[in-house]
PDB file of C-alpha atoms in Angstrom:
ATOM      1  CA  MET A 194       1.940  -5.574  23.449  1.00 68.00           C
ATOM      2  CA  LYS A 195       0.554  -2.310  22.090  1.00 85.00           C
ATOM      3  CA  ILE A 196       1.656  -1.475  18.562  1.00 95.00           C
ATOM      4  CA  ASN A 197       2.108   2.238  17.924  1.00 96.00           C
ATOM      5  CA  SER A 198       1.839   2.841  14.183  1.00 96.00           C
ATOM      6  CA  ASP A 199       3.306   6.339  14.572  1.00 96.00           C
ATOM      7  CA  HIS A 200       6.681   4.754  15.305  1.00 96.00           C
ATOM      8  CA  TYR A 201       6.879   3.739  11.636  1.00 98.00           C
ATOM      9  CA  ARG A 202       5.469   6.884  10.072  1.00 98.00           C
ATOM     10  CA  VAL A 203       7.907   8.748   7.831  1.00 98.00           C
ATOM     11  CA  PRO A 204       7.861  12.400   8.981  1.00 96.00           C
ATOM     12  CA  HIS A 205       6.749  15.063   6.538  1.00 95.00           C
ATOM     13  CA  GLY A 206       9.488  17.281   5.164  1.00 92.00           C
ATOM     14  CA  LYS A 207      12.397  15.272   6.594  1.00 93.00           C
ATOM     15  CA  LYS A 208      15.218  13.584   4.684  1.00 96.00           C
ATOM     16  CA  VAL A 209      15.022   9.813   4.974  1.00 97.00           C
ATOM     17  CA  LYS A 210      18.119   7.661   5.450  1.00 97.00           C
ATOM     18  CA  LEU A 211      16.981   4.045   5.333  1.00 97.00           C
ATOM     19  CA  SER A 212      20.137   2.813   7.054  1.00 94.00           C
ATOM     20  CA  GLY A 213      18.682   4.475  10.149  1.00 94.00           C
ATOM     21  CA  TRP A 214      15.336   2.669   9.826  1.00 97.00           C
ATOM     22  CA  PRO A 215      15.227  -0.906  11.162  1.00 97.00           C
ATOM     23  CA  THR A 216      14.330  -3.898   9.012  1.00 98.00           C
ATOM     24  CA  ALA A 217      13.562  -5.891  12.179  1.00 97.00           C
ATOM     25  CA  VAL A 218      12.198  -5.075  15.628  1.00 95.00           C
ATOM     26  CA  LYS A 219      11.579  -7.109  18.757  1.00 94.00           C
ATOM     27  CA  PRO A 220       8.680  -9.576  18.196  1.00 95.00           C
ATOM     28  CA  PHE A 221       5.341  -8.354  19.508  1.00 95.00           C
ATOM     29  CA  CYS A 222       4.277 -11.904  20.423  1.00 95.00           C
ATOM     30  CA  LYS A 223       6.118 -14.615  22.319  1.00 93.00           C
ATOM     31  CA  SER A 224       4.585 -17.521  20.399  1.00 95.00           C
ATOM     32  CA  LYS A 225       2.959 -18.435  17.108  1.00 95.00           C
ATOM     33  CA  GLU A 226      -0.352 -18.909  18.922  1.00 96.00           C
ATOM     34  CA  ALA A 227      -0.185 -15.433  20.452  1.00 96.00           C
ATOM     35  CA  TYR A 228       0.589 -13.933  17.045  1.00 96.00           C
ATOM     36  CA  GLN A 229      -2.336 -15.712  15.396  1.00 96.00           C
ATOM     37  CA  LYS A 230      -4.678 -14.614  18.199  1.00 96.00           C
ATOM     38  CA  LEU A 231      -3.611 -10.956  17.937  1.00 96.00           C
ATOM     39  CA  LEU A 232      -3.788 -10.933  14.142  1.00 96.00           C
ATOM     40  CA  GLU A 233      -7.261 -12.483  14.279  1.00 96.00           C
ATOM     41  CA  GLU A 234      -8.375  -9.770  16.702  1.00 96.00           C
ATOM     42  CA  HIS A 235      -7.080  -7.140  14.280  1.00 97.00           C
ATOM     43  CA  VAL A 236      -8.784  -8.833  11.329  1.00 96.00           C
ATOM     44  CA  GLN A 237     -12.133  -9.031  13.158  1.00 96.00           C
ATOM     45  CA  GLU A 238     -11.943  -5.374  14.177  1.00 96.00           C
ATOM     46  CA  LEU A 239     -10.983  -4.431  10.641  1.00 96.00           C
ATOM     47  CA  SER A 240     -13.987  -6.347   9.302  1.00 96.00           C
ATOM     48  CA  LYS A 241     -16.352  -4.387  11.547  1.00 96.00           C
ATOM     49  CA  LEU A 242     -14.790  -1.045  10.616  1.00 97.00           C
ATOM     50  CA  GLN A 243     -14.879  -1.911   6.927  1.00 96.00           C
ATOM     51  CA  GLN A 244     -18.611  -2.666   7.190  1.00 96.00           C
ATOM     52  CA  LEU A 245     -19.145   0.727   8.838  1.00 96.00           C
ATOM     53  CA  HIS A 246     -16.949   2.372   6.172  1.00 97.00           C
ATOM     54  CA  TYR A 247     -19.028   0.764   3.415  1.00 96.00           C
ATOM     55  CA  ALA A 248     -22.355   1.746   4.993  1.00 95.00           C
ATOM     56  CA  SER A 249     -21.224   5.283   5.818  1.00 96.00           C
ATOM     57  CA  ASN A 250     -20.172   5.858   2.188  1.00 96.00           C
ATOM     58  CA  ARG A 251     -18.365   9.141   2.894  1.00 96.00           C
ATOM     59  CA  TYR A 252     -14.705   8.327   2.319  1.00 98.00           C
ATOM     60  CA  ALA A 253     -12.546   6.039   0.210  1.00 98.00           C
ATOM     61  CA  LEU A 254      -9.397   4.417   1.581  1.00 98.00           C
ATOM     62  CA  LEU A 255      -6.409   3.777  -0.678  1.00 98.00           C
ATOM     63  CA  LEU A 256      -3.638   1.501   0.613  1.00 98.00           C
ATOM     64  CA  ILE A 257      -0.406   1.437  -1.379  1.00 98.00           C
ATOM     65  CA  PHE A 258       2.184  -1.296  -0.844  1.00 98.00           C
ATOM     66  CA  GLN A 259       5.744  -0.905  -2.120  1.00 98.00           C
ATOM     67  CA  GLY A 260       8.927  -2.795  -1.394  1.00 98.00           C
ATOM     68  CA  MET A 261      11.702  -4.867  -2.873  1.00 97.00           C
ATOM     69  CA  ASP A 262      10.977  -8.332  -4.279  1.00 96.00           C
ATOM     70  CA  ALA A 263      10.132 -10.840  -1.512  1.00 97.00           C
ATOM     71  CA  ALA A 264       9.405  -8.052   0.988  1.00 97.00           C
ATOM     72  CA  GLY A 265       6.043  -9.683   1.748  1.00 96.00           C
ATOM     73  CA  LYS A 266       3.537  -7.444  -0.054  1.00 97.00           C
ATOM     74  CA  ASP A 267       1.300 -10.302  -1.205  1.00 96.00           C
ATOM     75  CA  GLY A 268       1.356 -12.015   2.187  1.00 96.00           C
ATOM     76  CA  ALA A 269       0.603  -8.824   4.102  1.00 96.00           C
ATOM     77  CA  ILE A 270      -2.369  -8.053   1.864  1.00 96.00           C
ATOM     78  CA  ARG A 271      -3.666 -11.624   2.050  1.00 95.00           C
ATOM     79  CA  HIS A 272      -3.375 -12.039   5.827  1.00 95.00           C
ATOM     80  CA  VAL A 273      -4.360  -8.555   6.961  1.00 95.00           C
ATOM     81  CA  MET A 274      -7.321  -8.169   4.614  1.00 94.00           C
ATOM     82  CA  SER A 275      -8.577 -11.762   4.977  1.00 91.00           C
ATOM     83  CA  GLY A 276     -11.689 -10.718   6.907  1.00 89.00           C
ATOM     84  CA  VAL A 277     -12.726  -7.879   4.609  1.00 90.00           C
ATOM     85  CA  ASN A 278     -15.894  -8.216   2.562  1.00 90.00           C
ATOM     86  CA  PRO A 279     -14.791  -8.506  -1.111  1.00 88.00           C
ATOM     87  CA  GLN A 280     -17.728  -6.276  -2.109  1.00 89.00           C
ATOM     88  CA  GLY A 281     -16.063  -3.350  -0.389  1.00 92.00           C
ATOM     89  CA  CYS A 282     -12.446  -3.982  -1.361  1.00 95.00           C
ATOM     90  CA  GLU A 283     -10.442  -4.324  -4.566  1.00 95.00           C
ATOM     91  CA  VAL A 284      -6.774  -5.250  -5.045  1.00 96.00           C
ATOM     92  CA  SER A 285      -4.933  -3.951  -8.107  1.00 96.00           C
ATOM     93  CA  SER A 286      -1.456  -5.187  -9.021  1.00 95.00           C
ATOM     94  CA  PHE A 287       0.688  -3.102 -11.331  1.00 94.00           C
ATOM     95  CA  LYS A 288       3.392  -4.789 -13.366  1.00 90.00           C
ATOM     96  CA  GLN A 289       5.194  -3.606 -16.495  1.00 89.00           C
ATOM     97  CA  PRO A 290       3.001  -1.047 -18.348  1.00 91.00           C
ATOM     98  CA  SER A 291       1.227  -2.212 -21.488  1.00 92.00           C
ATOM     99  CA  ALA A 292       1.636  -0.487 -24.862  1.00 91.00           C
ATOM    100  CA  ASP A 293      -1.741   1.191 -24.358  1.00 93.00           C
ATOM    101  CA  GLU A 294      -0.795   2.441 -20.873  1.00 93.00           C
ATOM    102  CA  LEU A 295       2.447   3.912 -22.199  1.00 92.00           C
ATOM    103  CA  GLU A 296       0.420   6.134 -24.532  1.00 93.00           C
ATOM    104  CA  HIS A 297      -0.867   8.003 -21.445  1.00 94.00           C
ATOM    105  CA  ASP A 298       0.709   9.942 -18.589  1.00 94.00           C
ATOM    106  CA  PHE A 299       2.391   7.851 -15.892  1.00 95.00           C
ATOM    107  CA  LEU A 300      -0.500   8.254 -13.421  1.00 97.00           C
ATOM    108  CA  TRP A 301      -3.246   7.221 -15.843  1.00 96.00           C
ATOM    109  CA  ARG A 302      -3.307   3.463 -15.399  1.00 96.00           C
ATOM    110  CA  SER A 303      -3.498   3.647 -11.603  1.00 96.00           C
ATOM    111  CA  THR A 304      -5.962   6.534 -11.313  1.00 96.00           C
ATOM    112  CA  ARG A 305      -8.414   4.388 -13.298  1.00 95.00           C
ATOM    113  CA  ARG A 306      -8.375   1.919 -10.395  1.00 96.00           C
ATOM    114  CA  LEU A 307      -8.925   4.350  -7.534  1.00 98.00           C
ATOM    115  CA  PRO A 308     -11.540   3.205  -4.980  1.00 97.00           C
ATOM    116  CA  GLU A 309     -15.055   4.609  -4.836  1.00 97.00           C
ATOM    117  CA  ARG A 310     -16.466   6.139  -1.656  1.00 97.00           C
ATOM    118  CA  GLY A 311     -17.199   3.475   0.913  1.00 97.00           C
ATOM    119  CA  ARG A 312     -14.598   1.126  -0.512  1.00 97.00           C
ATOM    120  CA  ILE A 313     -10.999   0.149   0.168  1.00 97.00           C
ATOM    121  CA  GLY A 314      -8.597   0.085  -2.763  1.00 97.00           C
ATOM    122  CA  ILE A 315      -5.297  -1.760  -2.428  1.00 98.00           C
ATOM    123  CA  PHE A 316      -2.438  -1.112  -4.838  1.00 98.00           C
ATOM    124  CA  ASN A 317       0.179  -3.869  -4.910  1.00 97.00           C
ATOM    125  CA  ARG A 318       2.873  -1.628  -6.388  1.00 96.00           C
ATOM    126  CA  SER A 319       1.581   1.573  -7.936  1.00 97.00           C
ATOM    127  CA  TYR A 320       2.440   4.792  -9.743  1.00 97.00           C
ATOM    128  CA  TYR A 321       5.440   4.933  -7.411  1.00 98.00           C
ATOM    129  CA  GLU A 322       7.141   2.386  -9.676  1.00 97.00           C
ATOM    130  CA  GLU A 323       7.660   5.319 -12.040  1.00 96.00           C
ATOM    131  CA  VAL A 324      10.029   7.008  -9.571  1.00 97.00           C
ATOM    132  CA  LEU A 325      11.596   3.778  -8.307  1.00 97.00           C
ATOM    133  CA  VAL A 326      12.193   1.118 -10.964  1.00 97.00           C
ATOM    134  CA  VAL A 327      12.277   3.703 -13.745  1.00 96.00           C
ATOM    135  CA  ARG A 328      14.757   5.825 -11.803  1.00 95.00           C
ATOM    136  CA  VAL A 329      17.042   2.853 -11.211  1.00 96.00           C
ATOM    137  CA  HIS A 330      16.735   1.867 -14.875  1.00 95.00           C
ATOM    138  CA  PRO A 331      16.603   5.126 -16.876  1.00 89.00           C
ATOM    139  CA  GLU A 332      16.599   3.144 -20.123  1.00 90.00           C
ATOM    140  CA  ILE A 333      12.934   2.372 -19.353  1.00 92.00           C
ATOM    141  CA  LEU A 334      12.200   6.091 -19.371  1.00 89.00           C
ATOM    142  CA  ARG A 335      13.790   6.460 -22.795  1.00 85.00           C
ATOM    143  CA  GLY A 336      11.437   3.783 -24.101  1.00 85.00           C
ATOM    144  CA  GLN A 337       8.260   5.435 -22.808  1.00 87.00           C
ATOM    145  CA  GLY A 338       7.763   7.694 -25.816  1.00 86.00           C
ATOM    146  CA  LEU A 339       8.236  10.991 -23.975  1.00 88.00           C
ATOM    147  CA  ALA A 340       9.680  13.936 -25.876  1.00 87.00           C
ATOM    148  CA  ALA A 341      13.352  14.535 -25.059  1.00 84.00           C
ATOM    149  CA  GLU A 342      12.670  17.814 -23.239  1.00 83.00           C
ATOM    150  CA  LEU A 343      10.168  16.021 -20.963  1.00 85.00           C
ATOM    151  CA  ARG A 344      12.660  13.474 -19.715  1.00 81.00           C
ATOM    152  CA  ASP A 345      15.463  15.727 -18.596  1.00 77.00           C
ATOM    153  CA  ASP A 346      17.254  13.817 -15.823  1.00 74.00           C
ATOM    154  CA  LYS A 347      17.705  17.031 -13.834  1.00 74.00           C
ATOM    155  CA  ASP A 348      14.007  17.793 -13.516  1.00 89.00           C
ATOM    156  CA  ILE A 349      11.847  14.753 -14.238  1.00 94.00           C
ATOM    157  CA  TRP A 350      12.007  13.114 -10.808  1.00 95.00           C
ATOM    158  CA  ASP A 351      11.147  16.282  -8.896  1.00 95.00           C
ATOM    159  CA  GLU A 352       8.351  16.923 -11.392  1.00 95.00           C
ATOM    160  CA  ARG A 353       6.984  13.418 -10.930  1.00 96.00           C
ATOM    161  CA  TYR A 354       7.142  13.772  -7.149  1.00 97.00           C
ATOM    162  CA  ARG A 355       5.187  17.014  -7.488  1.00 97.00           C
ATOM    163  CA  SER A 356       2.581  15.330  -9.717  1.00 98.00           C
ATOM    164  CA  ILE A 357       2.169  12.538  -7.170  1.00 98.00           C
ATOM    165  CA  VAL A 358       1.846  14.899  -4.196  1.00 98.00           C
ATOM    166  CA  ASP A 359      -0.638  17.050  -6.135  1.00 98.00           C
ATOM    167  CA  LEU A 360      -2.707  13.962  -6.976  1.00 98.00           C
ATOM    168  CA  GLU A 361      -2.760  12.749  -3.381  1.00 98.00           C
ATOM    169  CA  ASP A 362      -3.679  16.226  -2.121  1.00 98.00           C
ATOM    170  CA  HIS A 363      -6.503  16.341  -4.671  1.00 98.00           C
ATOM    171  CA  LEU A 364      -7.731  12.916  -3.534  1.00 98.00           C
ATOM    172  CA  HIS A 365      -7.660  14.023   0.113  1.00 98.00           C
ATOM    173  CA  ARG A 366      -9.737  17.128  -0.676  1.00 98.00           C
ATOM    174  CA  ASN A 367     -12.292  14.848  -2.304  1.00 97.00           C
ATOM    175  CA  GLY A 368     -12.573  12.244   0.435  1.00 97.00           C
ATOM    176  CA  THR A 369      -9.938   9.628  -0.421  1.00 98.00           C
ATOM    177  CA  ARG A 370      -7.513   8.870   2.381  1.00 98.00           C
ATOM    178  CA  THR A 371      -4.174   7.502   1.152  1.00 98.00           C
ATOM    179  CA  ILE A 372      -1.925   5.329   3.312  1.00 98.00           C
ATOM    180  CA  LYS A 373       1.396   4.172   1.858  1.00 98.00           C
ATOM    181  CA  ILE A 374       3.342   1.235   3.250  1.00 98.00           C
ATOM    182  CA  PHE A 375       6.973   0.554   2.408  1.00 98.00           C
ATOM    183  CA  LEU A 376       7.946  -2.944   3.533  1.00 98.00           C
ATOM    184  CA  HIS A 377      11.577  -2.442   4.529  1.00 98.00           C
ATOM    185  CA  ILE A 378      13.474  -5.707   4.080  1.00 98.00           C
ATOM    186  CA  SER A 379      17.231  -6.300   4.371  1.00 98.00           C
ATOM    187  CA  GLN A 380      19.266  -7.651   1.472  1.00 97.00           C
ATOM    188  CA  GLU A 381      20.252 -10.690   3.555  1.00 98.00           C
ATOM    189  CA  GLU A 382      16.622 -11.523   4.396  1.00 98.00           C
ATOM    190  CA  GLN A 383      15.709 -11.220   0.725  1.00 98.00           C
ATOM    191  CA  ARG A 384      18.480 -13.705  -0.101  1.00 97.00           C
ATOM    192  CA  LYS A 385      17.064 -16.195   2.425  1.00 97.00           C
ATOM    193  CA  ARG A 386      13.557 -15.840   0.990  1.00 96.00           C
ATOM    194  CA  PHE A 387      14.814 -16.353  -2.543  1.00 96.00           C
ATOM    195  CA  LEU A 388      16.567 -19.554  -1.429  1.00 96.00           C
ATOM    196  CA  ALA A 389      13.333 -20.703   0.235  1.00 95.00           C
ATOM    197  CA  ARG A 390      11.551 -20.219  -3.088  1.00 95.00           C
ATOM    198  CA  ILE A 391      13.972 -22.726  -4.605  1.00 95.00           C
ATOM    199  CA  ASP A 392      13.623 -25.218  -1.733  1.00 94.00           C
ATOM    200  CA  GLU A 393       9.812 -25.134  -1.620  1.00 92.00           C
ATOM    201  CA  PRO A 394       8.295 -26.557  -4.857  1.00 92.00           C
ATOM    202  CA  ASP A 395       5.053 -24.572  -4.534  1.00 91.00           C
ATOM    203  CA  LYS A 396       7.100 -21.357  -4.503  1.00 92.00           C
ATOM    204  CA  ASN A 397       9.392 -22.140  -7.450  1.00 93.00           C
ATOM    205  CA  TRP A 398       7.219 -20.070  -9.768  1.00 92.00           C
ATOM    206  CA  LYS A 399       7.919 -16.929  -7.727  1.00 91.00           C
ATOM    207  CA  LEU A 400      11.623 -16.765  -8.588  1.00 93.00           C
ATOM    208  CA  SER A 401      13.361 -15.865 -11.837  1.00 92.00           C
ATOM    209  CA  LEU A 402      16.829 -14.823 -12.975  1.00 94.00           C
ATOM    210  CA  SER A 403      15.556 -11.254 -13.365  1.00 91.00           C
ATOM    211  CA  ASP A 404      14.932 -11.174  -9.588  1.00 92.00           C
ATOM    212  CA  ILE A 405      18.574 -12.060  -8.987  1.00 95.00           C
ATOM    213  CA  HIS A 406      19.689  -9.505 -11.559  1.00 93.00           C
ATOM    214  CA  GLU A 407      17.857  -6.722  -9.682  1.00 95.00           C
ATOM    215  CA  ARG A 408      19.820  -7.482  -6.498  1.00 96.00           C
ATOM    216  CA  LYS A 409      22.847  -5.914  -8.201  1.00 96.00           C
ATOM    217  CA  TYR A 410      21.057  -2.569  -7.999  1.00 98.00           C
ATOM    218  CA  TRP A 411      20.237  -2.753  -4.287  1.00 97.00           C
ATOM    219  CA  LYS A 412      22.050   0.457  -3.321  1.00 97.00           C
ATOM    220  CA  ARG A 413      20.454   2.354  -6.177  1.00 97.00           C
ATOM    221  CA  TYR A 414      17.017   1.098  -5.133  1.00 98.00           C
ATOM    222  CA  MET A 415      17.609   2.192  -1.554  1.00 98.00           C
ATOM    223  CA  GLN A 416      18.630   5.649  -2.781  1.00 98.00           C
ATOM    224  CA  ALA A 417      15.511   5.818  -4.962  1.00 98.00           C
ATOM    225  CA  PHE A 418      13.306   4.817  -2.010  1.00 98.00           C
ATOM    226  CA  GLU A 419      14.996   7.386   0.233  1.00 98.00           C
ATOM    227  CA  GLU A 420      14.390  10.173  -2.266  1.00 97.00           C
ATOM    228  CA  CYS A 421      10.818   9.035  -2.868  1.00 98.00           C
ATOM    229  CA  LEU A 422       9.856   8.726   0.803  1.00 98.00           C
ATOM    230  CA  SER A 423      11.481  12.080   1.610  1.00 98.00           C
ATOM    231  CA  ALA A 424       9.637  13.873  -1.193  1.00 98.00           C
ATOM    232  CA  THR A 425       6.189  12.270  -0.944  1.00 98.00           C
ATOM    233  CA  SER A 426       5.451  11.487   2.708  1.00 98.00           C
ATOM    234  CA  THR A 427       2.953  14.215   3.546  1.00 98.00           C
ATOM    235  CA  ARG A 428       0.547  14.944   6.392  1.00 96.00           C
ATOM    236  CA  HIS A 429      -2.418  13.908   4.251  1.00 96.00           C
ATOM    237  CA  ALA A 430      -0.761  10.909   2.575  1.00 98.00           C
ATOM    238  CA  PRO A 431       1.965   9.538   4.851  1.00 98.00           C
ATOM    239  CA  TRP A 432       4.450   6.772   4.213  1.00 98.00           C
ATOM    240  CA  TYR A 433       5.062   4.081   6.812  1.00 98.00           C
ATOM    241  CA  ALA A 434       8.411   2.265   6.712  1.00 98.00           C
ATOM    242  CA  VAL A 435       7.521  -1.133   8.167  1.00 98.00           C
ATOM    243  CA  PRO A 436      10.331  -3.481   9.297  1.00 98.00           C
ATOM    244  CA  ALA A 437       9.733  -6.528   7.088  1.00 98.00           C
ATOM    245  CA  ASP A 438      12.415  -9.083   7.977  1.00 98.00           C
ATOM    246  CA  ASP A 439       9.908 -10.727  10.348  1.00 97.00           C
ATOM    247  CA  LYS A 440       6.740 -11.400   8.324  1.00 97.00           C
ATOM    248  CA  GLU A 441       4.526 -11.883  11.372  1.00 97.00           C
ATOM    249  CA  ASN A 442       5.639  -8.639  12.980  1.00 97.00           C
ATOM    250  CA  ALA A 443       5.200  -6.804   9.695  1.00 98.00           C
ATOM    251  CA  ARG A 444       1.639  -8.066   9.292  1.00 97.00           C
ATOM    252  CA  LEU A 445       0.727  -6.956  12.808  1.00 98.00           C
ATOM    253  CA  ILE A 446       2.163  -3.491  12.169  1.00 98.00           C
ATOM    254  CA  VAL A 447       0.367  -3.198   8.819  1.00 98.00           C
ATOM    255  CA  SER A 448      -2.933  -4.278  10.344  1.00 97.00           C
ATOM    256  CA  GLN A 449      -2.536  -1.670  13.098  1.00 98.00           C
ATOM    257  CA  ILE A 450      -1.801   1.038  10.522  1.00 98.00           C
ATOM    258  CA  VAL A 451      -4.952   0.150   8.563  1.00 97.00           C
ATOM    259  CA  LEU A 452      -7.042   0.025  11.743  1.00 97.00           C
ATOM    260  CA  ASP A 453      -5.793   3.437  12.826  1.00 97.00           C
ATOM    261  CA  ALA A 454      -6.543   4.862   9.380  1.00 97.00           C
ATOM    262  CA  LEU A 455     -10.143   3.634   9.491  1.00 97.00           C
ATOM    263  CA  LYS A 456     -10.621   4.765  13.088  1.00 96.00           C
ATOM    264  CA  GLY A 457      -9.498   8.229  12.040  1.00 96.00           C
ATOM    265  CA  LEU A 458     -12.447   8.610   9.665  1.00 95.00           C
ATOM    266  CA  LYS A 459     -15.681  10.218  10.826  1.00 93.00           C
ATOM    267  CA  MET A 460     -18.059   7.381  10.083  1.00 95.00           C
ATOM    268  CA  ALA A 461     -21.566   6.479  11.181  1.00 93.00           C
ATOM    269  CA  TYR A 462     -24.318   4.190   9.996  1.00 93.00           C
ATOM    270  CA  PRO A 463     -27.023   6.073   8.048  1.00 89.00           C
ATOM    271  CA  ARG A 464     -29.721   7.428  10.343  1.00 87.00           C
ATOM    272  CA  THR A 465     -33.180   5.944  10.082  1.00 87.00           C
ATOM    273  CA  THR A 466     -35.590   8.798   9.359  1.00 90.00           C
ATOM    274  CA  ALA A 467     -39.259   8.852  10.348  1.00 91.00           C
ATOM    275  CA  LYS A 468     -40.217   8.220   6.725  1.00 91.00           C
ATOM    276  CA  ARG A 469     -37.826   5.291   6.495  1.00 88.00           C
ATOM    277  CA  MET A 470     -39.176   3.876   9.788  1.00 92.00           C
ATOM    278  CA  GLU A 471     -42.665   4.064   8.363  1.00 91.00           C
ATOM    279  CA  GLU A 472     -41.509   2.094   5.355  1.00 93.00           C
ATOM    280  CA  LEU A 473     -39.820  -0.515   7.558  1.00 90.00           C
ATOM    281  CA  ASN A 474     -43.008  -0.945   9.644  1.00 93.00           C
ATOM    282  CA  SER A 475     -44.951  -1.501   6.442  1.00 93.00           C
ATOM    283  CA  ILE A 476     -42.450  -4.179   5.460  1.00 93.00           C
ATOM    284  CA  ARG A 477     -42.784  -5.763   8.900  1.00 95.00           C
ATOM    285  CA  LYS A 478     -46.539  -6.038   8.459  1.00 91.00           C
ATOM    286  CA  LEU A 479     -46.096  -7.756   5.103  1.00 93.00           C
ATOM    287  CA  LEU A 480     -43.642 -10.214   6.614  1.00 94.00           C
ATOM    288  CA  THR A 481     -45.797 -11.084   9.660  1.00 91.00           C
ATOM    289  CA  ARG A 482     -49.079 -11.748   7.863  1.00 80.00           C
TER     290      ARG A 482
END
């Protein structure tokens, strides 16, 4: 079944209401075997495109993953990017800011980890936490050391959205293509996954009381995501709201989004010049003596 990534793209300039976006869609594959075969095809194609991307060395690709706890960010990154050469890819995970990071502007710690040309950078959470978690818990903002006039509740979120959009526009003008993936999970599916983390001993470490505490703020998180997606999904740096209740489906959609992003780049292997060919023939002679 053909997966159309545009079906999940958040339109630029439109208000997002997540209640109108599905957390589950009809499975793309009828069996586990069919899913594994299709995902492997995607992974192999992605590996080839990533090699071309690395050799071409003209663009950088930044993939940002956001979502509620247990939405499947780690699994999507692990399964979809399993065939990528580690030399050309780096994953950065952003948790609670350190004391040093809080001494800088909210974009500083993530901009330090932006990918170089020819590489793929993956952000597992990102600077978007500063308009999501911080918006849901404004007490965090008060502890960030900002002057009172800089944290006016009326203006700060719109100003941060503007800073983010300006950054992503700047990156686009300089060759970095940004793709943002929101894994859209339902509250009921999250509950089931939390219970599974209790039942499966090798997943016990993934669950804490703080995770359960955050479920109380579900509506506020959804409102924060709606505002964020509405304000920051642009033509150059789109958001994709991926139904995440079915992990296998979500991984197939994510892999298709990444494939389409790479296919959209104008890439080619470096041309072999006459001078370079001369050098290669000299090397051949040395090797065939």
